[in-house]
GROMACS .gro file of C-alpha atoms in nm:
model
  177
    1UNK     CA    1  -1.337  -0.685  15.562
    2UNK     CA    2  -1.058  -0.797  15.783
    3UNK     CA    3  -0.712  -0.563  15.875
    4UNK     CA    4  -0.429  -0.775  15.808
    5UNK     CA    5  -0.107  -0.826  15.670
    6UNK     CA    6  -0.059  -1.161  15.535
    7UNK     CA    7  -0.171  -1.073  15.201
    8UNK     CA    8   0.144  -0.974  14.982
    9UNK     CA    9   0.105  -0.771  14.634
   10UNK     CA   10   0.323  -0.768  14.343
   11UNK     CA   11   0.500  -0.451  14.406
   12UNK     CA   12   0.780  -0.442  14.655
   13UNK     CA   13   0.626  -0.068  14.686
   14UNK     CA   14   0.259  -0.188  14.758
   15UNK     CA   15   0.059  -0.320  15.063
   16UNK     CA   16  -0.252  -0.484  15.121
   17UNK     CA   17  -0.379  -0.367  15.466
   18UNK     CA   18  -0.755  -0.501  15.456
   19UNK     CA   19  -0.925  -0.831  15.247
   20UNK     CA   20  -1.231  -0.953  15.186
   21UNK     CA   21  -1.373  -1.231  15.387
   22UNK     CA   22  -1.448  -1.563  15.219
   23UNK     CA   23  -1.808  -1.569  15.181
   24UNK     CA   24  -2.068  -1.679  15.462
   25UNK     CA   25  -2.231  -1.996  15.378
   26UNK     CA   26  -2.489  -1.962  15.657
   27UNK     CA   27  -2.685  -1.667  15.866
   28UNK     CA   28  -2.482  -1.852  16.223
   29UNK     CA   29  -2.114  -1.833  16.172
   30UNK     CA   30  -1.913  -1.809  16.434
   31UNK     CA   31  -1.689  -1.553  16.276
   32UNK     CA   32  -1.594  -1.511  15.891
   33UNK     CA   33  -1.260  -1.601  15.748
   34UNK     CA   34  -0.983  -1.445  15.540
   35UNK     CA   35  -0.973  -1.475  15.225
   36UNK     CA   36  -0.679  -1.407  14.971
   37UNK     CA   37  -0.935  -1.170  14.771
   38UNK     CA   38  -0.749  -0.756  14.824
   39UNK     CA   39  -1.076  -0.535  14.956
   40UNK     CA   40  -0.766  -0.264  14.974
   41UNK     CA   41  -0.423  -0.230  14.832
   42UNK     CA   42  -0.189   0.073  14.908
   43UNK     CA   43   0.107   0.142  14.686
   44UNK     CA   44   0.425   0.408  14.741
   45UNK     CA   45   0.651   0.531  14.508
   46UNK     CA   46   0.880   0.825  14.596
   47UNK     CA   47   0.721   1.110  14.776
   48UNK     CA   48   0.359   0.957  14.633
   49UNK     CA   49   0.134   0.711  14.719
   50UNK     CA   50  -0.185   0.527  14.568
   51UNK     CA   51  -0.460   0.389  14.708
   52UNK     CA   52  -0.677   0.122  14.498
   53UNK     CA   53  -0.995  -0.066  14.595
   54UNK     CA   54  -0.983  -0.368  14.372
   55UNK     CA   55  -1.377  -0.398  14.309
   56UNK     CA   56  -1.668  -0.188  14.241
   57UNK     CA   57  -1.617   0.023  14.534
   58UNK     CA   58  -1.812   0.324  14.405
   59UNK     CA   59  -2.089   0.157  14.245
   60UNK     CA   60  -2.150  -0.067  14.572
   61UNK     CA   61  -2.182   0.242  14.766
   62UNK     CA   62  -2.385   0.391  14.519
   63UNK     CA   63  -2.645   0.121  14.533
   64UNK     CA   64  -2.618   0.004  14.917
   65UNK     CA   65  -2.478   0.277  15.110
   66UNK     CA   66  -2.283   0.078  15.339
   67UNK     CA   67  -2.223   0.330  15.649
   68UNK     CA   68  -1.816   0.176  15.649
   69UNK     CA   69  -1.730   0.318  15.332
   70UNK     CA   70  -1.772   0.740  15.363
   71UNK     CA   71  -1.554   0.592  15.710
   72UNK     CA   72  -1.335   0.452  15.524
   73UNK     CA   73  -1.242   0.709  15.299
   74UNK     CA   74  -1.224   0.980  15.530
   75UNK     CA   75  -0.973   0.735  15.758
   76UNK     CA   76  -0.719   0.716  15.476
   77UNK     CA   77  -0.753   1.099  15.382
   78UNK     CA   78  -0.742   1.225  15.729
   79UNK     CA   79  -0.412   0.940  15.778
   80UNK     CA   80  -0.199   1.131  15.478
   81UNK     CA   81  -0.359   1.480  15.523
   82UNK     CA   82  -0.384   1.756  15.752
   83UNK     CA   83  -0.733   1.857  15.724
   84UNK     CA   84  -0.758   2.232  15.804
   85UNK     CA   85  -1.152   2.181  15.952
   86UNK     CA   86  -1.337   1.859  16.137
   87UNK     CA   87  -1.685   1.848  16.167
   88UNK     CA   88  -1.850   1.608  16.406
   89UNK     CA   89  -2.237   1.512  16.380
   90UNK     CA   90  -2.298   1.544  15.995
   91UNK     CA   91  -2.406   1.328  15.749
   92UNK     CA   92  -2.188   1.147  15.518
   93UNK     CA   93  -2.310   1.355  15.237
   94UNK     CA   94  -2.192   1.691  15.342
   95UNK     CA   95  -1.930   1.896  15.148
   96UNK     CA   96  -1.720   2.198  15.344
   97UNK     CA   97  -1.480   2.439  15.132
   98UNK     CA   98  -1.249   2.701  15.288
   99UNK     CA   99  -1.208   3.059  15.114
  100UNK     CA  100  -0.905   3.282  15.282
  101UNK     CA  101  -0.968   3.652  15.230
  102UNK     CA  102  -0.645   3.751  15.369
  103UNK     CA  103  -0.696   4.089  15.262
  104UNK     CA  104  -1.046   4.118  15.404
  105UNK     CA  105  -0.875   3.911  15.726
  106UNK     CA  106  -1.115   3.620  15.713
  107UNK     CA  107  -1.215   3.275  15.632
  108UNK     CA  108  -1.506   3.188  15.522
  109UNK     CA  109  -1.639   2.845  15.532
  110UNK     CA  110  -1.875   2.703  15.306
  111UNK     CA  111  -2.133   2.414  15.385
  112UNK     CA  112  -2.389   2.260  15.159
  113UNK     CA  113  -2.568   1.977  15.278
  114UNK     CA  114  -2.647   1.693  15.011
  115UNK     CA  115  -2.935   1.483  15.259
  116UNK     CA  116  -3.244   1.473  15.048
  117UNK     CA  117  -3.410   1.166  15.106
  118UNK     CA  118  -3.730   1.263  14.955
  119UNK     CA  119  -3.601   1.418  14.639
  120UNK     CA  120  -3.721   1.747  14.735
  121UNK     CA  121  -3.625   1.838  15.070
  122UNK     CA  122  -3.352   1.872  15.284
  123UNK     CA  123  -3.247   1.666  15.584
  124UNK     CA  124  -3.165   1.946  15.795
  125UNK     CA  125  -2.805   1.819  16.045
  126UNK     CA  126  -2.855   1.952  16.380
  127UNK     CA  127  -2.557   2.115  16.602
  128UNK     CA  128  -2.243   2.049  16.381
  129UNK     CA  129  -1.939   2.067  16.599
  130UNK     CA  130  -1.678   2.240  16.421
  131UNK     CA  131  -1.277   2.259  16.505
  132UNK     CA  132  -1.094   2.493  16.264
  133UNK     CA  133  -0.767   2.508  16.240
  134UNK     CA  134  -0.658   2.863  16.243
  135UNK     CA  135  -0.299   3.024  16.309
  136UNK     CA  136  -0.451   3.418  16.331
  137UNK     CA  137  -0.694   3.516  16.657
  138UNK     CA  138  -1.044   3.473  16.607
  139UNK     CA  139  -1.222   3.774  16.643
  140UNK     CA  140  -1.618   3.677  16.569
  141UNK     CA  141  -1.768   3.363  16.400
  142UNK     CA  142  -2.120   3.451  16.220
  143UNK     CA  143  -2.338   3.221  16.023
  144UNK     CA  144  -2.440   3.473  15.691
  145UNK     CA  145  -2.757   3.239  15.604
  146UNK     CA  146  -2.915   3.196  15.953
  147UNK     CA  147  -2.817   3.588  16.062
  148UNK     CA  148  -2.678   3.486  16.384
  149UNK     CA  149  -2.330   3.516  16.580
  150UNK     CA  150  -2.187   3.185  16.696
  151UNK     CA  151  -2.023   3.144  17.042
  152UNK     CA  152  -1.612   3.010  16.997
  153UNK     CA  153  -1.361   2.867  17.197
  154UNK     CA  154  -0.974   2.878  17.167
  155UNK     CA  155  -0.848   2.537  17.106
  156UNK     CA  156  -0.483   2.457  17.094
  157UNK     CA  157  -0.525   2.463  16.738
  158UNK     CA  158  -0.756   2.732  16.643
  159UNK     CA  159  -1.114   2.734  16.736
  160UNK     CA  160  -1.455   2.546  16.794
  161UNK     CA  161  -1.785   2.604  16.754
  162UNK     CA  162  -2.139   2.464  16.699
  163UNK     CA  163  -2.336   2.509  16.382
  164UNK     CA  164  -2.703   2.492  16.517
  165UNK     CA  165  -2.877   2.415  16.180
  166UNK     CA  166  -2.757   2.361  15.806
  167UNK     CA  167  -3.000   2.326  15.654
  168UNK     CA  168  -2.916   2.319  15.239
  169UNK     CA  169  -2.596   2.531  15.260
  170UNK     CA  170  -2.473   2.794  15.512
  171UNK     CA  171  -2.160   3.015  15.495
  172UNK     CA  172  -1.959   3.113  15.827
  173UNK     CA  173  -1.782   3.375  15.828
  174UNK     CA  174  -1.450   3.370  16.058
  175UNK     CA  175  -1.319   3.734  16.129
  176UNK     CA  176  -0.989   3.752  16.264
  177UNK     CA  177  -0.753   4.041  16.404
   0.00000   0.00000   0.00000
């Protein structure tokens, strides 16, 4: 997949930012070329905007798991979006949903991790680094499934903090004052 922006769409509105590359004849190639094929075309209209893969991105990943494409999608989302939570050092297959108790003064955060590579147990992700973005002051982070307190630090932002283990879900617990 090459970045460009010689490929032109239709739509005065639209964009093609990455193509395919012509396909590799042999296993030594210098380097691959362009082609004219759209891997990605972006299209704007008012206040929206539309992002299309022209191909069969999902079932591709779904039967090779190419490492690029979670990367991919969390580029463009994290480009037109901003995400109230980053987590650093999980798996591609994790899912993370915010619950505001305002009346209870916290946030809870819940994890579930979807790594089962033997179709029965869990790939446990080790030390999750976690930056939540929080306007309120933090009073305690606590993980409800392992029982423990977690150590925070301010950030400019809100706070950080390091999940040690998740193993299939957990549920943190941010208290603030």
């Amino acid at each position: 997949v090459y970045c460009c922006r010689a490929a032109r769409p239709r739509n005065a509105g639209a964009r093609t930012p990455a193509v395919f590359s012509k396909p590799i004849i042999s296993n030594i190639a210098a380097s691959a070329e362009k082609s004219d094929a759209p891997f990605l075309i972006v299209n704007a209209h008012g206040k929206g905007k539309c992002y299309y893969f022209p191909a069969m991105f999902h079932e591709f990943y779904q039967e090779n798991h190419p490492s690029m494409y979670p990367l991919i999608l969390r580029n463009i989302i994290a480009g037109e979006v901003d995400l109230p939570i980053g987590i650093s050092g999980a798996f591609n297959t994790l899912d993370a949903r915010l619950r505001i108790q305002k009346d209870k003064k916290r946030l809870m955060i819940h994890l579930i991790n979807f790594v089962i590579p033997d179709g029965e147990h869990v790939l446990p992700a080790c030390n999750l680094a976690i930056e939540l973005k929080l306007a309120e002051k933090a009073q305690q982070v606590r993980a409800l499934r392992a029982e423990k307190d977690l150590a925070f630090t301010k950030t400019p932002t809100g706070i950080a903090f390091t999940l040690p283990v998740l193993e299939e879900f957990e549920v943190v617990v941010v208290d603030w004052q």
